[in-house]
């Protein structure tokens, strides 16, 4: 397998996607126990849970979605080349746009009404709830909107420019310069759009847009130049080490932020600048490092791995319903927040895959999901 344009299945990327979706589930499982406002689940925190889960959630969000975008960028040029612009966009709409519309218009309003009914049974009909109580938003489906947006941008770009020429694989210096540029742009954007500030329709969080755009573009370039196989192992190992070192510097941020996250979220100050650089080193270090690690060490796949990887997209769509339901069931349980987090993760991961696997067996579902 010597060309990024071959159709051979890249099992190590499939395996990496399974890890990433597990982290997404764990991230949402930890939200209410880290003090994050979360649906109708009351915040349950202690100083220990805020520190531990704050550490984990901050690290995970620094890289897992960016890596998803990089993987998406990698597969975009080949799909476009095979299908052409019209079929490519049609397939993207069916694969991404249809599930997005169904979830935003049907699934999430219905699930939100179910949560409302648990708190106040019989007070409002479904339609009254939608009109007077429900806040229409994209929930976790914003990611799909961004995928569609990037796909559209790629089609426009291909319409006005030639495909990228092959480039030499990046070395440590090139990656370091990319990190510096990305960190500076991220810091500048966050002067006006701090972390947690969304557009009015909750389609994009500008604070993370530089990471998403940059890594999607890296994925596109990686396909054309076959970087996924040409980047030397030693480069991947170096950046994995850098990413891990940055991860373990989080307690330093915790101290200089006086045990609060607010000082880091944005603005023209030194703490947001430090955080933007720290987060970008975590992001690029873990993205490059994990990709090469899986290429070298997790490149095969057994039957279970194939089943799990085939369900990743459906798990992304449905896992939130599973996770929030489990969190809801544990509200009255007398247990430390970290204990609840462990329970939700331990049950939420297999249940999310099981639910998604069953749903994909329904007519038409498998062809889309």
Short mmCIF file of C-alpha atoms in Angstrom, two decimals:
data_model
loop_
_atom_site.label_atom_id
_atom_site.label_comp_id
_atom_site.label_asym_id
_atom_site.label_seq_id
_atom_site.Cartn_x
_atom_site.Cartn_y
_atom_site.Cartn_z
CA UNK A 1 0.00 0.00 0.00
CA UNK A 2 2.12 2.83 -1.27
CA UNK A 3 -0.32 5.41 -2.51
CA UNK A 4 -2.84 7.50 -0.63
CA UNK A 5 -5.07 7.20 -3.69
CA UNK A 6 -5.49 3.45 -3.49
CA UNK A 7 -8.77 2.00 -2.34
CA UNK A 8 -7.23 -0.42 0.15
CA UNK A 9 -9.01 -0.21 3.48
CA UNK A 10 -6.94 1.69 6.02
CA UNK A 11 -7.68 -0.38 9.09
CA UNK A 12 -5.50 1.72 11.36
CA UNK A 13 -7.65 4.76 10.59
CA UNK A 14 -10.79 2.71 11.27
CA UNK A 15 -9.29 1.67 14.61
CA UNK A 16 -8.35 5.25 15.40
CA UNK A 17 -11.91 6.38 14.67
CA UNK A 18 -13.18 3.83 17.20
CA UNK A 19 -10.86 5.31 19.84
CA UNK A 20 -12.01 8.83 19.00
CA UNK A 21 -15.72 8.01 19.28
CA UNK A 22 -15.07 6.34 22.63
CA UNK A 23 -13.46 9.59 23.78
CA UNK A 24 -16.48 11.55 22.51
CA UNK A 25 -18.76 9.33 24.60
CA UNK A 26 -16.51 9.72 27.64
CA UNK A 27 -16.38 13.49 27.12
CA UNK A 28 -20.15 13.83 27.21
CA UNK A 29 -20.35 11.34 30.08
CA UNK A 30 -18.16 13.60 32.20
CA UNK A 31 -19.84 16.93 31.45
CA UNK A 32 -22.20 17.26 34.46
CA UNK A 33 -19.60 15.89 36.86
CA UNK A 34 -17.07 18.50 35.75
CA UNK A 35 -19.48 21.39 36.35
CA UNK A 36 -20.55 21.85 32.72
CA UNK A 37 -24.23 22.90 32.26
CA UNK A 38 -25.80 19.81 30.75
CA UNK A 39 -29.42 19.29 29.67
CA UNK A 40 -31.64 18.58 32.70
CA UNK A 41 -28.84 16.83 34.58
CA UNK A 42 -27.91 18.76 37.75
CA UNK A 43 -24.25 19.61 38.11
CA UNK A 44 -22.60 17.30 40.65
CA UNK A 45 -19.03 18.22 41.42
CA UNK A 46 -16.37 18.11 44.05
CA UNK A 47 -13.00 19.82 43.95
CA UNK A 48 -11.45 16.50 42.94
CA UNK A 49 -13.95 15.75 40.15
CA UNK A 50 -13.65 19.27 38.76
CA UNK A 51 -9.87 18.92 38.57
CA UNK A 52 -9.70 15.36 37.21
CA UNK A 53 -12.57 15.66 34.74
CA UNK A 54 -11.62 19.23 33.85
CA UNK A 55 -8.18 17.88 32.94
CA UNK A 56 -9.56 15.00 30.89
CA UNK A 57 -12.26 16.98 29.10
CA UNK A 58 -9.92 19.86 28.28
CA UNK A 59 -7.33 17.49 26.82
CA UNK A 60 -9.85 15.46 24.84
CA UNK A 61 -11.60 18.45 23.30
CA UNK A 62 -8.19 19.82 22.32
CA UNK A 63 -7.61 17.08 19.78
CA UNK A 64 -10.33 14.51 19.14
CA UNK A 65 -12.60 16.63 16.94
CA UNK A 66 -9.61 18.11 15.13
CA UNK A 67 -8.42 14.60 14.35
CA UNK A 68 -11.88 13.69 13.07
CA UNK A 69 -11.70 16.70 10.72
CA UNK A 70 -8.20 15.72 9.58
CA UNK A 71 -9.41 12.20 8.77
CA UNK A 72 -12.40 13.65 6.92
CA UNK A 73 -10.08 15.92 4.95
CA UNK A 74 -7.91 12.94 4.03
CA UNK A 75 -10.78 11.03 2.44
CA UNK A 76 -12.37 14.04 0.70
CA UNK A 77 -10.12 14.35 -2.41
CA UNK A 78 -10.39 10.68 -3.34
CA UNK A 79 -14.16 10.73 -2.98
CA UNK A 80 -14.38 13.86 -5.12
CA UNK A 81 -12.06 12.41 -7.78
CA UNK A 82 -14.13 9.24 -8.08
CA UNK A 83 -17.57 10.86 -8.10
CA UNK A 84 -17.25 14.36 -9.49
CA UNK A 85 -18.68 17.45 -7.85
CA UNK A 86 -22.41 16.77 -8.31
CA UNK A 87 -22.40 13.16 -7.09
CA UNK A 88 -19.95 14.03 -4.31
CA UNK A 89 -22.26 16.75 -2.96
CA UNK A 90 -25.32 14.53 -3.37
CA UNK A 91 -23.67 11.75 -1.39
CA UNK A 92 -22.53 14.20 1.30
CA UNK A 93 -26.06 15.50 1.62
CA UNK A 94 -27.55 12.01 1.95
CA UNK A 95 -24.88 10.82 4.35
CA UNK A 96 -24.61 13.97 6.46
CA UNK A 97 -27.46 16.35 5.68
CA UNK A 98 -30.33 13.87 5.99
CA UNK A 99 -29.29 12.56 9.45
CA UNK A 100 -28.67 16.13 10.56
CA UNK A 101 -32.16 17.23 9.56
CA UNK A 102 -33.81 14.16 11.07
CA UNK A 103 -32.05 14.60 14.40
CA UNK A 104 -32.51 18.36 14.66
CA UNK A 105 -36.17 18.31 13.65
CA UNK A 106 -37.37 15.01 15.15
CA UNK A 107 -35.02 13.08 17.43
CA UNK A 108 -33.60 15.80 19.68
CA UNK A 109 -36.91 17.69 20.18
CA UNK A 110 -38.60 14.39 21.07
CA UNK A 111 -35.81 13.43 23.46
CA UNK A 112 -35.88 16.88 25.07
CA UNK A 113 -39.64 16.54 25.56
CA UNK A 114 -39.06 13.16 27.20
CA UNK A 115 -36.64 14.79 29.66
CA UNK A 116 -39.15 17.58 30.29
CA UNK A 117 -41.91 15.01 30.88
CA UNK A 118 -39.78 13.23 33.48
CA UNK A 119 -39.58 16.48 35.48
CA UNK A 120 -43.10 17.77 34.82
CA UNK A 121 -45.35 14.97 33.53
CA UNK A 122 -48.54 16.10 31.86
CA UNK A 123 -47.94 19.85 32.14
CA UNK A 124 -47.44 20.47 28.42
CA UNK A 125 -48.32 18.58 25.28
CA UNK A 126 -45.53 17.83 22.84
CA UNK A 127 -46.52 20.68 20.54
CA UNK A 128 -46.93 23.13 23.43
CA UNK A 129 -43.45 22.18 24.60
CA UNK A 130 -41.96 22.79 21.16
CA UNK A 131 -43.60 26.21 20.89
CA UNK A 132 -43.08 27.53 24.41
CA UNK A 133 -40.17 25.67 26.02
CA UNK A 134 -37.89 24.03 23.49
CA UNK A 135 -34.79 25.88 22.35
CA UNK A 136 -34.11 24.91 18.76
CA UNK A 137 -30.42 24.17 18.32
CA UNK A 138 -28.09 21.68 16.68
CA UNK A 139 -26.98 19.95 19.91
CA UNK A 140 -24.02 17.66 19.07
CA UNK A 141 -24.98 17.75 15.36
CA UNK A 142 -23.03 20.96 14.77
CA UNK A 143 -20.14 18.71 13.75
CA UNK A 144 -22.15 17.50 10.75
CA UNK A 145 -22.86 21.07 9.64
CA UNK A 146 -19.15 21.78 9.68
CA UNK A 147 -18.46 18.63 7.63
CA UNK A 148 -20.96 19.80 5.02
CA UNK A 149 -19.45 23.28 5.04
CA UNK A 150 -15.92 21.96 4.48
CA UNK A 151 -17.16 19.62 1.74
CA UNK A 152 -18.80 22.57 0.00
CA UNK A 153 -15.65 24.67 0.32
CA UNK A 154 -13.59 21.86 -1.15
CA UNK A 155 -15.91 21.60 -4.16
CA UNK A 156 -15.65 25.36 -4.73
CA UNK A 157 -11.88 25.23 -4.39
CA UNK A 158 -11.58 22.35 -6.87
CA UNK A 159 -13.75 24.31 -9.28
CA UNK A 160 -11.35 27.25 -9.38
CA UNK A 161 -7.98 25.61 -8.71
CA UNK A 162 -6.01 22.57 -9.72
CA UNK A 163 -5.51 19.73 -7.24
CA UNK A 164 -2.63 20.21 -4.83
CA UNK A 165 0.78 19.18 -6.09
CA UNK A 166 2.63 16.51 -4.19
CA UNK A 167 4.60 17.90 -1.27
CA UNK A 168 7.40 16.42 0.76
CA UNK A 169 6.25 14.91 4.07
CA UNK A 170 6.50 17.37 6.96
CA UNK A 171 9.38 17.05 9.38
CA UNK A 172 9.66 18.29 12.93
CA UNK A 173 10.52 21.86 11.91
CA UNK A 174 7.59 22.14 9.49
CA UNK A 175 5.17 20.77 12.07
CA UNK A 176 6.54 23.12 14.72
CA UNK A 177 6.05 26.14 12.45
CA UNK A 178 2.51 24.93 11.69
CA UNK A 179 1.81 24.73 15.43
CA UNK A 180 3.09 28.26 15.98
CA UNK A 181 0.97 29.66 13.14
CA UNK A 182 -2.12 27.77 14.26
CA UNK A 183 -1.66 28.86 17.88
CA UNK A 184 -1.29 32.53 16.93
CA UNK A 185 -4.40 32.46 14.73
CA UNK A 186 -6.32 30.65 17.48
CA UNK A 187 -5.31 33.23 20.07
CA UNK A 188 -6.28 36.13 17.79
CA UNK A 189 -9.69 34.62 17.02
CA UNK A 190 -10.33 34.09 20.73
CA UNK A 191 -9.76 37.76 21.48
CA UNK A 192 -13.22 38.33 19.98
CA UNK A 193 -14.71 34.84 20.20
CA UNK A 194 -13.79 33.14 23.49
CA UNK A 195 -14.16 29.42 24.07
CA UNK A 196 -17.83 28.60 24.61
CA UNK A 197 -19.16 31.45 22.45
CA UNK A 198 -21.15 30.15 19.48
CA UNK A 199 -22.85 31.74 16.53
CA UNK A 200 -26.59 32.47 17.10
CA UNK A 201 -27.62 29.15 15.50
CA UNK A 202 -24.98 27.11 17.34
CA UNK A 203 -23.52 25.85 14.11
CA UNK A 204 -19.90 26.71 14.83
CA UNK A 205 -17.70 27.63 17.78
CA UNK A 206 -15.24 30.15 16.27
CA UNK A 207 -12.67 29.55 19.02
CA UNK A 208 -11.92 26.11 17.55
CA UNK A 209 -12.43 26.94 13.89
CA UNK A 210 -8.70 27.54 13.21
CA UNK A 211 -7.91 24.03 14.44
CA UNK A 212 -10.69 22.46 12.40
CA UNK A 213 -9.82 24.35 9.20
CA UNK A 214 -6.09 23.78 9.60
CA UNK A 215 -6.39 20.06 10.25
CA UNK A 216 -8.93 19.51 7.48
CA UNK A 217 -6.48 21.19 5.08
CA UNK A 218 -3.66 19.00 6.41
CA UNK A 219 -5.81 15.95 5.72
CA UNK A 220 -6.37 17.05 2.12
CA UNK A 221 -2.63 17.62 1.62
CA UNK A 222 -1.83 14.30 3.29
CA UNK A 223 -3.95 12.44 0.74
CA UNK A 224 -2.38 14.09 -2.30
CA UNK A 225 1.18 13.61 -1.07
CA UNK A 226 0.68 10.27 0.70
CA UNK A 227 1.96 11.70 3.97
CA UNK A 228 0.04 9.10 5.89
CA UNK A 229 2.72 6.57 4.93
CA UNK A 230 5.66 8.85 4.18
CA UNK A 231 5.89 10.68 7.50
CA UNK A 232 8.76 8.91 9.31
CA UNK A 233 7.90 6.98 12.45
CA UNK A 234 10.43 9.00 14.45
CA UNK A 235 8.55 12.21 13.61
CA UNK A 236 5.28 10.74 14.83
CA UNK A 237 6.92 9.47 18.02
CA UNK A 238 8.48 12.88 18.66
CA UNK A 239 5.13 14.65 18.37
CA UNK A 240 3.33 12.06 20.43
CA UNK A 241 5.86 12.72 23.19
CA UNK A 242 5.35 16.47 22.80
CA UNK A 243 1.59 16.01 23.02
CA UNK A 244 1.85 13.84 26.13
CA UNK A 245 4.24 16.27 27.82
CA UNK A 246 1.80 19.10 27.07
CA UNK A 247 -1.05 17.03 28.54
CA UNK A 248 0.82 16.68 31.82
CA UNK A 249 1.42 20.43 31.97
CA UNK A 250 -2.30 20.95 32.58
CA UNK A 251 -1.85 21.21 36.39
CA UNK A 252 0.40 24.20 35.76
CA UNK A 253 -2.45 25.88 33.88
CA UNK A 254 -4.79 24.92 36.71
CA UNK A 255 -2.56 26.76 39.18
CA UNK A 256 -1.95 29.90 37.11
CA UNK A 257 -5.68 30.06 36.37
CA UNK A 258 -6.40 29.99 40.11
CA UNK A 259 -8.35 26.73 39.69
CA UNK A 260 -10.72 28.31 37.20
CA UNK A 261 -11.17 27.92 33.45
CA UNK A 262 -12.60 31.39 32.80
CA UNK A 263 -9.20 33.21 32.72
CA UNK A 264 -8.17 31.10 29.72
CA UNK A 265 -11.20 31.23 27.45
CA UNK A 266 -10.34 34.38 25.50
CA UNK A 267 -9.41 38.03 25.37
CA UNK A 268 -6.21 39.95 24.76
CA UNK A 269 -4.35 38.71 27.83
CA UNK A 270 -1.43 36.42 28.58
CA UNK A 271 -3.43 33.52 30.03
CA UNK A 272 -5.58 33.00 26.90
CA UNK A 273 -2.39 33.23 24.85
CA UNK A 274 -0.70 30.53 26.95
CA UNK A 275 -3.80 28.35 26.71
CA UNK A 276 -4.04 28.73 22.92
CA UNK A 277 -0.43 27.60 22.55
CA UNK A 278 -0.80 24.76 25.07
CA UNK A 279 -3.98 23.51 23.41
CA UNK A 280 -2.45 23.66 19.94
CA UNK A 281 0.60 21.66 21.02
CA UNK A 282 -1.71 19.06 22.55
CA UNK A 283 -3.84 19.06 19.41
CA UNK A 284 -1.11 18.66 16.81
CA UNK A 285 1.05 16.44 19.01
CA UNK A 286 -1.74 13.97 19.69
CA UNK A 287 -3.12 14.09 16.12
CA UNK A 288 0.23 13.40 14.48
CA UNK A 289 1.39 11.03 17.20
CA UNK A 290 -1.73 8.88 17.40
CA UNK A 291 -1.99 8.60 13.62
CA UNK A 292 1.57 7.29 13.32
CA UNK A 293 1.20 5.12 16.44
CA UNK A 294 -1.87 3.41 14.99
CA UNK A 295 -0.16 3.10 11.60
CA UNK A 296 2.71 1.23 13.19
CA UNK A 297 1.01 -0.68 16.00
CA UNK A 298 -2.74 -1.02 15.33
CA UNK A 299 -2.87 -1.62 11.59
CA UNK A 300 -4.90 -4.85 11.54
CA UNK A 301 -8.51 -5.51 12.39
CA UNK A 302 -10.45 -8.55 13.60
CA UNK A 303 -14.19 -9.14 13.30
CA UNK A 304 -15.07 -7.14 16.43
CA UNK A 305 -12.98 -4.21 15.23
CA UNK A 306 -14.78 -4.22 11.89
CA UNK A 307 -18.17 -4.20 13.61
CA UNK A 308 -17.14 -1.35 15.91
CA UNK A 309 -15.62 0.77 13.15
CA UNK A 310 -18.65 0.30 10.89
CA UNK A 311 -20.85 1.76 13.64
CA UNK A 312 -18.76 4.83 14.51
CA UNK A 313 -20.93 7.31 12.60
CA UNK A 314 -24.18 5.95 14.01
CA UNK A 315 -22.68 5.97 17.50
CA UNK A 316 -21.86 9.65 17.10
CA UNK A 317 -25.48 10.34 16.22
CA UNK A 318 -27.15 8.26 18.95
CA UNK A 319 -24.69 8.18 21.86
CA UNK A 320 -25.95 11.38 23.45
CA UNK A 321 -29.39 9.87 24.03
CA UNK A 322 -27.79 6.89 25.76
CA UNK A 323 -25.39 8.96 27.86
CA UNK A 324 -27.96 11.50 29.06
CA UNK A 325 -30.42 8.71 29.89
CA UNK A 326 -27.79 6.98 32.02
CA UNK A 327 -26.87 10.24 33.74
CA UNK A 328 -30.53 10.82 34.43
CA UNK A 329 -30.90 7.35 35.96
CA UNK A 330 -28.01 8.06 38.36
CA UNK A 331 -29.26 11.41 39.68
CA UNK A 332 -30.61 10.02 42.96
CA UNK A 333 -27.77 7.56 43.52
CA UNK A 334 -25.49 8.43 46.43
CA UNK A 335 -22.13 8.19 44.70
CA UNK A 336 -19.09 10.39 44.16
CA UNK A 337 -19.23 12.26 40.82
CA UNK A 338 -16.16 10.37 39.60
CA UNK A 339 -17.94 7.12 40.39
CA UNK A 340 -20.94 8.22 38.36
CA UNK A 341 -18.64 9.19 35.52
CA UNK A 342 -17.06 5.73 35.52
CA UNK A 343 -20.49 4.06 35.54
CA UNK A 344 -21.80 6.18 32.68
CA UNK A 345 -18.68 5.50 30.61
CA UNK A 346 -18.68 1.77 31.40
CA UNK A 347 -22.34 1.39 30.42
CA UNK A 348 -22.55 4.14 27.82
CA UNK A 349 -19.86 2.83 25.47
CA UNK A 350 -21.25 -0.69 24.91
CA UNK A 351 -24.87 0.52 24.95
CA UNK A 352 -24.15 3.21 22.37
CA UNK A 353 -22.56 0.68 20.03
CA UNK A 354 -25.37 -1.82 20.65
CA UNK A 355 -28.13 0.71 19.99
CA UNK A 356 -26.38 1.97 16.86
CA UNK A 357 -25.76 -1.55 15.58
CA UNK A 358 -29.45 -2.41 15.96
CA UNK A 359 -30.62 0.82 14.32
CA UNK A 360 -28.34 0.24 11.33
CA UNK A 361 -30.19 -3.01 10.68
CA UNK A 362 -33.37 -1.07 9.90
CA UNK A 363 -34.37 -0.59 6.25
CA UNK A 364 -32.49 2.30 4.58
CA UNK A 365 -30.55 3.08 7.76
CA UNK A 366 -27.43 1.10 6.88
CA UNK A 367 -27.07 2.79 3.49
CA UNK A 368 -26.97 6.20 5.19
CA UNK A 369 -25.34 5.37 8.52
#
